[in-house]
Amino acid sequence: MERVSLSDLESTEATDGVHLALMAGGESMNVQHFEIEPGAVVDEHSHPHEQTGFIYEGERVFLTDGDEIVCAAGDSYVIPGGQAHAVENRGDEAVRGVDIFSPPRESPSWQE
């Protein structure tokens, strides 16, 4: 068993106002914590990993396939692998939560 505490990790600012930290991971999946500051944007991107997540604070807007999907504290979501998506924080507070990727993300470009 592996235990990883968020308080022991240093996050990386992947893009302006978007802070990410890889947490625990195994052979089939891994966990990533995110904090997205008000006004921050994650540009459209895709990855082969299926992505599920849970928001515990704030609200984020996903932009995918011409749709806007608002996810707020207490919401979970799933994004199929390969599906292009972008994220915006249009609120007045940071949005925080966790994403789970399967297969696990190894050495994502934002870690460099």
Short mmCIF file of N, CA, C and O in Angstrom, two decimals:
data_model
loop_
_atom_site.label_atom_id
_atom_site.label_comp_id
_atom_site.label_asym_id
_atom_site.label_seq_id
_atom_site.Cartn_x
_atom_site.Cartn_y
_atom_site.Cartn_z
N MET A 1 0.84 -1.18 0.00
CA MET A 1 0.00 0.00 0.00
C MET A 1 0.88 1.24 0.00
O MET A 1 1.93 1.26 0.63
N GLU A 2 0.42 2.25 -0.72
CA GLU A 2 1.13 3.53 -0.78
C GLU A 2 0.24 4.62 -0.22
O GLU A 2 -0.95 4.67 -0.50
N ARG A 3 0.81 5.50 0.59
CA ARG A 3 0.09 6.65 1.12
C ARG A 3 0.82 7.90 0.67
O ARG A 3 2.03 8.01 0.84
N VAL A 4 0.08 8.84 0.07
CA VAL A 4 0.65 10.11 -0.36
C VAL A 4 -0.22 11.22 0.19
O VAL A 4 -1.42 11.25 -0.04
N SER A 5 0.39 12.13 0.93
CA SER A 5 -0.34 13.25 1.51
C SER A 5 -0.12 14.50 0.66
O SER A 5 1.02 14.81 0.30
N LEU A 6 -1.19 15.20 0.35
CA LEU A 6 -1.08 16.42 -0.42
C LEU A 6 -0.14 17.41 0.25
O LEU A 6 0.61 18.13 -0.42
N SER A 7 -0.15 17.44 1.56
CA SER A 7 0.70 18.40 2.28
C SER A 7 2.19 18.10 2.10
O SER A 7 3.02 18.97 2.35
N ASP A 8 2.54 16.92 1.64
CA ASP A 8 3.94 16.55 1.41
C ASP A 8 4.42 16.86 -0.01
O ASP A 8 5.60 16.70 -0.32
N LEU A 9 3.50 17.29 -0.88
CA LEU A 9 3.82 17.50 -2.29
C LEU A 9 3.95 18.98 -2.63
O LEU A 9 3.31 19.82 -2.01
N GLU A 10 4.77 19.26 -3.63
CA GLU A 10 4.82 20.59 -4.21
C GLU A 10 4.08 20.53 -5.53
O GLU A 10 4.37 19.68 -6.36
N SER A 11 3.12 21.44 -5.71
CA SER A 11 2.41 21.45 -6.98
C SER A 11 3.23 22.18 -8.03
O SER A 11 4.16 22.92 -7.71
N THR A 12 2.88 21.95 -9.28
CA THR A 12 3.51 22.61 -10.41
C THR A 12 2.48 23.51 -11.06
O THR A 12 1.33 23.11 -11.24
N GLU A 13 2.86 24.74 -11.42
CA GLU A 13 1.94 25.61 -12.14
C GLU A 13 2.03 25.22 -13.61
O GLU A 13 2.95 25.62 -14.33
N ALA A 14 1.08 24.40 -14.04
CA ALA A 14 1.09 23.83 -15.39
C ALA A 14 0.86 24.90 -16.46
O ALA A 14 1.43 24.83 -17.54
N THR A 15 0.02 25.86 -16.15
CA THR A 15 -0.24 27.04 -16.96
C THR A 15 -0.69 28.12 -15.99
O THR A 15 -0.95 27.82 -14.82
N ASP A 16 -0.76 29.35 -16.43
CA ASP A 16 -1.09 30.44 -15.51
C ASP A 16 -2.32 30.14 -14.66
O ASP A 16 -3.42 29.92 -15.20
N GLY A 17 -2.13 30.08 -13.34
CA GLY A 17 -3.23 29.91 -12.42
C GLY A 17 -3.74 28.49 -12.25
O GLY A 17 -4.74 28.26 -11.58
N VAL A 18 -3.06 27.50 -12.86
CA VAL A 18 -3.48 26.10 -12.77
C VAL A 18 -2.36 25.32 -12.10
O VAL A 18 -1.27 25.18 -12.66
N HIS A 19 -2.63 24.82 -10.90
CA HIS A 19 -1.63 24.11 -10.09
C HIS A 19 -2.00 22.64 -10.00
O HIS A 19 -3.12 22.29 -9.61
N LEU A 20 -1.05 21.77 -10.35
CA LEU A 20 -1.29 20.32 -10.39
C LEU A 20 -0.24 19.59 -9.57
O LEU A 20 0.92 20.01 -9.51
N ALA A 21 -0.65 18.49 -8.97
CA ALA A 21 0.28 17.62 -8.23
C ALA A 21 -0.14 16.18 -8.42
O ALA A 21 -1.29 15.83 -8.17
N LEU A 22 0.80 15.34 -8.88
CA LEU A 22 0.52 13.90 -8.97
C LEU A 22 0.58 13.32 -7.57
O LEU A 22 1.50 13.60 -6.80
N MET A 23 -0.40 12.49 -7.26
CA MET A 23 -0.46 11.87 -5.95
C MET A 23 -0.20 10.37 -6.09
O MET A 23 0.68 9.98 -6.84
N ALA A 24 -0.97 9.54 -5.41
CA ALA A 24 -0.76 8.10 -5.44
C ALA A 24 -1.07 7.53 -6.82
O ALA A 24 -1.92 8.04 -7.55
N GLY A 25 -0.37 6.47 -7.17
CA GLY A 25 -0.60 5.81 -8.43
C GLY A 25 -0.28 4.34 -8.36
O GLY A 25 0.54 3.91 -7.55
N GLY A 26 -0.93 3.60 -9.21
CA GLY A 26 -0.71 2.16 -9.29
C GLY A 26 -0.54 1.74 -10.73
O GLY A 26 -0.27 2.56 -11.61
N GLU A 27 -0.72 0.46 -10.99
CA GLU A 27 -0.54 -0.06 -12.34
C GLU A 27 -1.67 0.34 -13.27
O GLU A 27 -1.48 0.44 -14.48
N SER A 28 -2.88 0.58 -12.74
CA SER A 28 -4.04 0.84 -13.59
C SER A 28 -4.55 2.28 -13.56
O SER A 28 -5.36 2.65 -14.40
N MET A 29 -4.13 3.08 -12.57
CA MET A 29 -4.63 4.44 -12.46
C MET A 29 -3.73 5.27 -11.56
O MET A 29 -2.92 4.72 -10.82
N ASN A 30 -3.92 6.60 -11.61
CA ASN A 30 -3.27 7.47 -10.64
C ASN A 30 -4.14 8.67 -10.35
O ASN A 30 -5.10 8.96 -11.06
N VAL A 31 -3.82 9.37 -9.26
CA VAL A 31 -4.60 10.50 -8.77
C VAL A 31 -3.79 11.77 -8.94
O VAL A 31 -2.60 11.81 -8.63
N GLN A 32 -4.45 12.81 -9.38
CA GLN A 32 -3.83 14.13 -9.54
C GLN A 32 -4.70 15.15 -8.83
O GLN A 32 -5.92 15.17 -9.02
N HIS A 33 -4.11 15.97 -7.98
CA HIS A 33 -4.84 17.06 -7.34
C HIS A 33 -4.74 18.30 -8.23
O HIS A 33 -3.72 18.53 -8.85
N PHE A 34 -5.82 19.08 -8.29
CA PHE A 34 -5.77 20.33 -9.05
C PHE A 34 -6.31 21.49 -8.23
O PHE A 34 -7.16 21.32 -7.37
N GLU A 35 -5.77 22.67 -8.51
CA GLU A 35 -6.28 23.92 -8.00
C GLU A 35 -6.24 24.90 -9.15
O GLU A 35 -5.18 25.13 -9.75
N ILE A 36 -7.40 25.46 -9.50
CA ILE A 36 -7.51 26.38 -10.62
C ILE A 36 -8.00 27.72 -10.08
O ILE A 36 -9.10 27.81 -9.54
N GLU A 37 -7.17 28.73 -10.23
CA GLU A 37 -7.48 30.04 -9.70
C GLU A 37 -8.59 30.72 -10.52
O GLU A 37 -8.80 30.38 -11.70
N PRO A 38 -9.30 31.68 -9.93
CA PRO A 38 -10.33 32.42 -10.67
C PRO A 38 -9.76 33.02 -11.96
O PRO A 38 -8.67 33.59 -11.96
N GLY A 39 -10.49 32.86 -13.05
CA GLY A 39 -10.08 33.39 -14.34
C GLY A 39 -9.12 32.53 -15.12
O GLY A 39 -8.84 32.80 -16.28
N ALA A 40 -8.60 31.48 -14.51
CA ALA A 40 -7.62 30.62 -15.20
C ALA A 40 -8.31 29.72 -16.22
O ALA A 40 -9.48 29.35 -16.08
N VAL A 41 -7.54 29.38 -17.25
CA VAL A 41 -8.04 28.57 -18.37
C VAL A 41 -7.05 27.45 -18.66
O VAL A 41 -5.85 27.67 -18.70
N VAL A 42 -7.58 26.26 -18.87
CA VAL A 42 -6.79 25.14 -19.39
C VAL A 42 -7.19 25.01 -20.85
O VAL A 42 -8.35 24.71 -21.16
N ASP A 43 -6.26 25.28 -21.76
CA ASP A 43 -6.57 25.23 -23.19
C ASP A 43 -7.03 23.84 -23.62
O ASP A 43 -6.73 22.83 -22.97
N GLU A 44 -7.73 23.81 -24.74
CA GLU A 44 -8.23 22.53 -25.26
C GLU A 44 -7.06 21.56 -25.47
O GLU A 44 -6.01 21.93 -25.98
N HIS A 45 -7.28 20.35 -25.04
CA HIS A 45 -6.28 19.29 -25.16
C HIS A 45 -6.99 17.95 -25.11
O HIS A 45 -8.19 17.87 -24.82
N SER A 46 -6.28 16.91 -25.39
CA SER A 46 -6.80 15.55 -25.23
C SER A 46 -5.65 14.66 -24.81
O SER A 46 -4.48 15.02 -24.94
N HIS A 47 -5.99 13.51 -24.29
CA HIS A 47 -5.01 12.52 -23.88
C HIS A 47 -5.66 11.16 -23.96
O HIS A 47 -6.89 11.05 -23.93
N PRO A 48 -4.87 10.11 -24.09
CA PRO A 48 -5.45 8.78 -24.25
C PRO A 48 -6.09 8.23 -22.97
O PRO A 48 -6.82 7.25 -23.02
N HIS A 49 -5.84 8.87 -21.85
CA HIS A 49 -6.32 8.38 -20.56
C HIS A 49 -7.79 8.71 -20.35
O HIS A 49 -8.24 9.81 -20.65
N GLU A 50 -8.55 7.76 -19.83
CA GLU A 50 -9.88 8.06 -19.32
C GLU A 50 -9.67 8.89 -18.05
O GLU A 50 -8.78 8.61 -17.25
N GLN A 51 -10.47 9.93 -17.89
CA GLN A 51 -10.30 10.84 -16.76
C GLN A 51 -11.62 10.96 -16.00
O GLN A 51 -12.64 11.31 -16.57
N THR A 52 -11.59 10.64 -14.73
CA THR A 52 -12.73 10.89 -13.86
C THR A 52 -12.26 11.86 -12.78
O THR A 52 -11.06 11.99 -12.53
N GLY A 53 -13.19 12.56 -12.18
CA GLY A 53 -12.78 13.51 -11.17
C GLY A 53 -13.89 13.87 -10.21
O GLY A 53 -15.05 13.52 -10.41
N PHE A 54 -13.49 14.59 -9.16
CA PHE A 54 -14.41 15.05 -8.12
C PHE A 54 -13.98 16.44 -7.69
O PHE A 54 -12.78 16.68 -7.44
N ILE A 55 -14.92 17.35 -7.61
CA ILE A 55 -14.67 18.72 -7.17
C ILE A 55 -15.14 18.85 -5.73
O ILE A 55 -16.29 18.52 -5.43
N TYR A 56 -14.27 19.33 -4.85
CA TYR A 56 -14.68 19.52 -3.46
C TYR A 56 -14.80 21.00 -3.08
O TYR A 56 -15.32 21.32 -2.01
N GLU A 57 -14.38 21.89 -3.99
CA GLU A 57 -14.50 23.32 -3.72
C GLU A 57 -14.53 24.08 -5.03
O GLU A 57 -13.72 23.82 -5.92
N GLY A 58 -15.45 25.02 -5.17
CA GLY A 58 -15.50 25.87 -6.35
C GLY A 58 -16.31 25.27 -7.48
O GLY A 58 -17.09 24.33 -7.29
N GLU A 59 -16.10 25.85 -8.67
CA GLU A 59 -16.86 25.46 -9.85
C GLU A 59 -15.99 25.61 -11.09
O GLU A 59 -15.29 26.62 -11.24
N ARG A 60 -16.03 24.63 -11.97
CA ARG A 60 -15.28 24.70 -13.22
C ARG A 60 -16.21 24.42 -14.38
O ARG A 60 -17.19 23.69 -14.23
N VAL A 61 -15.90 25.02 -15.52
CA VAL A 61 -16.69 24.82 -16.73
C VAL A 61 -15.85 24.04 -17.71
O VAL A 61 -14.74 24.45 -18.07
N PHE A 62 -16.37 22.88 -18.14
CA PHE A 62 -15.73 22.09 -19.18
C PHE A 62 -16.30 22.52 -20.53
O PHE A 62 -17.52 22.70 -20.66
N LEU A 63 -15.45 22.66 -21.52
CA LEU A 63 -15.85 22.97 -22.88
C LEU A 63 -15.45 21.78 -23.73
O LEU A 63 -14.26 21.47 -23.86
N THR A 64 -16.44 21.08 -24.27
CA THR A 64 -16.16 19.88 -25.04
C THR A 64 -17.26 19.65 -26.07
O THR A 64 -18.45 19.83 -25.76
N ASP A 65 -16.87 19.31 -27.27
CA ASP A 65 -17.83 19.02 -28.35
C ASP A 65 -18.86 20.13 -28.52
O ASP A 65 -20.03 19.87 -28.77
N GLY A 66 -18.45 21.39 -28.34
CA GLY A 66 -19.37 22.51 -28.50
C GLY A 66 -20.29 22.74 -27.32
O GLY A 66 -21.13 23.63 -27.36
N ASP A 67 -20.17 21.94 -26.27
CA ASP A 67 -21.00 22.08 -25.07
C ASP A 67 -20.22 22.72 -23.94
O ASP A 67 -18.99 22.62 -23.88
N GLU A 68 -20.95 23.38 -23.05
CA GLU A 68 -20.39 23.88 -21.80
C GLU A 68 -21.04 23.10 -20.67
O GLU A 68 -22.27 23.08 -20.56
N ILE A 69 -20.23 22.43 -19.87
CA ILE A 69 -20.75 21.62 -18.77
C ILE A 69 -20.17 22.16 -17.47
O ILE A 69 -18.95 22.17 -17.27
N VAL A 70 -21.06 22.66 -16.60
CA VAL A 70 -20.64 23.24 -15.33
C VAL A 70 -20.60 22.14 -14.28
O VAL A 70 -21.56 21.39 -14.11
N CYS A 71 -19.48 22.03 -13.59
CA CYS A 71 -19.32 21.08 -12.50
C CYS A 71 -18.91 21.87 -11.26
O CYS A 71 -17.97 22.66 -11.30
N ALA A 72 -19.64 21.66 -10.17
CA ALA A 72 -19.42 22.41 -8.94
C ALA A 72 -19.07 21.47 -7.80
O ALA A 72 -19.12 20.23 -7.96
N ALA A 73 -18.76 22.06 -6.65
CA ALA A 73 -18.43 21.27 -5.46
C ALA A 73 -19.48 20.20 -5.23
O ALA A 73 -20.68 20.47 -5.28
N GLY A 74 -19.01 18.98 -5.04
CA GLY A 74 -19.89 17.84 -4.85
C GLY A 74 -20.17 17.06 -6.12
O GLY A 74 -20.76 15.99 -6.08
N ASP A 75 -19.74 17.59 -7.27
CA ASP A 75 -19.96 16.91 -8.55
C ASP A 75 -18.77 16.04 -8.93
O ASP A 75 -17.62 16.35 -8.60
N SER A 76 -19.07 14.97 -9.66
CA SER A 76 -18.04 14.14 -10.27
C SER A 76 -18.30 14.12 -11.78
O SER A 76 -19.37 14.51 -12.24
N TYR A 77 -17.32 13.66 -12.54
CA TYR A 77 -17.44 13.67 -14.00
C TYR A 77 -16.53 12.60 -14.58
O TYR A 77 -15.66 12.05 -13.89
N VAL A 78 -16.75 12.30 -15.86
CA VAL A 78 -15.88 11.38 -16.58
C VAL A 78 -15.69 11.92 -17.99
O VAL A 78 -16.64 12.43 -18.60
N ILE A 79 -14.45 11.84 -18.47
CA ILE A 79 -14.11 12.25 -19.83
C ILE A 79 -13.45 11.05 -20.50
O ILE A 79 -12.43 10.55 -20.02
N PRO A 80 -14.04 10.56 -21.59
CA PRO A 80 -13.43 9.41 -22.27
C PRO A 80 -12.05 9.75 -22.81
O PRO A 80 -11.77 10.90 -23.17
N GLY A 81 -11.17 8.77 -22.86
CA GLY A 81 -9.86 8.96 -23.46
C GLY A 81 -9.99 9.45 -24.89
O GLY A 81 -10.87 9.01 -25.62
N GLY A 82 -9.15 10.41 -25.27
CA GLY A 82 -9.15 10.92 -26.64
C GLY A 82 -10.13 12.06 -26.89
O GLY A 82 -10.07 12.68 -27.95
N GLN A 83 -11.02 12.36 -25.95
CA GLN A 83 -11.99 13.43 -26.16
C GLN A 83 -11.35 14.79 -25.85
O GLN A 83 -10.84 15.01 -24.75
N ALA A 84 -11.38 15.70 -26.82
CA ALA A 84 -10.84 17.04 -26.62
C ALA A 84 -11.70 17.80 -25.62
O ALA A 84 -12.93 17.71 -25.64
N HIS A 85 -11.03 18.55 -24.72
CA HIS A 85 -11.75 19.33 -23.71
C HIS A 85 -10.87 20.48 -23.23
O HIS A 85 -9.65 20.41 -23.32
N ALA A 86 -11.53 21.53 -22.76
CA ALA A 86 -10.87 22.67 -22.15
C ALA A 86 -11.59 22.93 -20.83
O ALA A 86 -12.69 22.41 -20.60
N VAL A 87 -10.97 23.74 -19.97
CA VAL A 87 -11.55 24.03 -18.66
C VAL A 87 -11.37 25.52 -18.37
O VAL A 87 -10.32 26.08 -18.66
N GLU A 88 -12.40 26.12 -17.77
CA GLU A 88 -12.31 27.51 -17.34
C GLU A 88 -12.84 27.62 -15.92
O GLU A 88 -13.80 26.94 -15.55
N ASN A 89 -12.23 28.49 -15.14
CA ASN A 89 -12.78 28.87 -13.84
C ASN A 89 -13.34 30.27 -14.01
O ASN A 89 -12.59 31.24 -14.02
N ARG A 90 -14.65 30.38 -14.12
CA ARG A 90 -15.31 31.67 -14.31
C ARG A 90 -15.78 32.27 -12.99
O ARG A 90 -16.37 33.34 -12.98
N GLY A 91 -15.52 31.57 -11.89
CA GLY A 91 -15.99 32.01 -10.59
C GLY A 91 -15.03 32.96 -9.90
O GLY A 91 -14.00 33.36 -10.45
N ASP A 92 -15.40 33.30 -8.66
CA ASP A 92 -14.60 34.22 -7.85
C ASP A 92 -13.72 33.50 -6.84
O ASP A 92 -13.06 34.15 -6.04
N GLU A 93 -13.76 32.16 -6.82
CA GLU A 93 -12.93 31.40 -5.89
C GLU A 93 -12.21 30.29 -6.64
O GLU A 93 -12.63 29.88 -7.73
N ALA A 94 -11.13 29.82 -6.05
CA ALA A 94 -10.38 28.71 -6.66
C ALA A 94 -11.26 27.46 -6.69
O ALA A 94 -12.11 27.26 -5.82
N VAL A 95 -11.05 26.65 -7.70
CA VAL A 95 -11.71 25.34 -7.76
C VAL A 95 -10.65 24.30 -7.43
O VAL A 95 -9.52 24.37 -7.92
N ARG A 96 -11.02 23.37 -6.54
CA ARG A 96 -10.09 22.33 -6.09
C ARG A 96 -10.76 20.97 -6.18
O ARG A 96 -11.95 20.84 -5.91
N GLY A 97 -9.96 19.98 -6.50
CA GLY A 97 -10.48 18.63 -6.57
C GLY A 97 -9.40 17.64 -6.97
O GLY A 97 -8.20 17.96 -6.92
N VAL A 98 -9.84 16.47 -7.37
CA VAL A 98 -8.91 15.43 -7.79
C VAL A 98 -9.39 14.84 -9.12
O VAL A 98 -10.59 14.76 -9.38
N ASP A 99 -8.42 14.47 -9.94
CA ASP A 99 -8.67 13.73 -11.17
C ASP A 99 -8.00 12.38 -11.04
O ASP A 99 -6.94 12.26 -10.43
N ILE A 100 -8.64 11.39 -11.62
CA ILE A 100 -8.09 10.03 -11.65
C ILE A 100 -7.94 9.64 -13.11
O ILE A 100 -8.88 9.78 -13.90
N PHE A 101 -6.75 9.18 -13.47
CA PHE A 101 -6.45 8.82 -14.85
C PHE A 101 -6.17 7.33 -14.97
O PHE A 101 -5.46 6.75 -14.15
N SER A 102 -6.77 6.73 -16.02
CA SER A 102 -6.51 5.32 -16.31
C SER A 102 -6.33 5.17 -17.81
O SER A 102 -7.19 5.62 -18.58
N PRO A 103 -5.23 4.59 -18.25
CA PRO A 103 -4.09 4.15 -17.46
C PRO A 103 -3.42 5.36 -16.81
O PRO A 103 -3.71 6.50 -17.16
N PRO A 104 -2.52 5.11 -15.87
CA PRO A 104 -1.90 6.22 -15.16
C PRO A 104 -1.11 7.14 -16.09
O PRO A 104 -0.52 6.69 -17.06
N ARG A 105 -1.15 8.43 -15.75
CA ARG A 105 -0.31 9.40 -16.48
C ARG A 105 1.10 9.29 -15.92
O ARG A 105 1.30 9.41 -14.72
N GLU A 106 2.04 9.04 -16.79
CA GLU A 106 3.43 8.96 -16.37
C GLU A 106 4.18 10.11 -17.00
O GLU A 106 4.12 10.31 -18.20
N SER A 107 4.84 10.90 -16.19
CA SER A 107 5.63 12.05 -16.64
C SER A 107 4.84 12.98 -17.55
O SER A 107 5.23 13.20 -18.71
N PRO A 108 3.72 13.53 -17.07
CA PRO A 108 2.97 14.46 -17.93
C PRO A 108 3.83 15.67 -18.25
O PRO A 108 4.74 16.04 -17.50
N SER A 109 3.55 16.31 -19.40
CA SER A 109 4.40 17.40 -19.88
C SER A 109 4.47 18.56 -18.89
O SER A 109 5.48 19.24 -18.82
N TRP A 110 3.43 18.77 -18.09
CA TRP A 110 3.45 19.90 -17.15
C TRP A 110 4.43 19.68 -16.00
O TRP A 110 4.77 20.62 -15.29
N GLN A 111 4.93 18.47 -15.82
CA GLN A 111 5.89 18.21 -14.75
C GLN A 111 7.30 18.66 -15.12
O GLN A 111 8.14 18.80 -14.26
N GLU A 112 7.56 18.89 -16.38
CA GLU A 112 8.92 19.23 -16.84
C GLU A 112 9.29 20.64 -16.50
O GLU A 112 8.56 21.54 -16.33
#
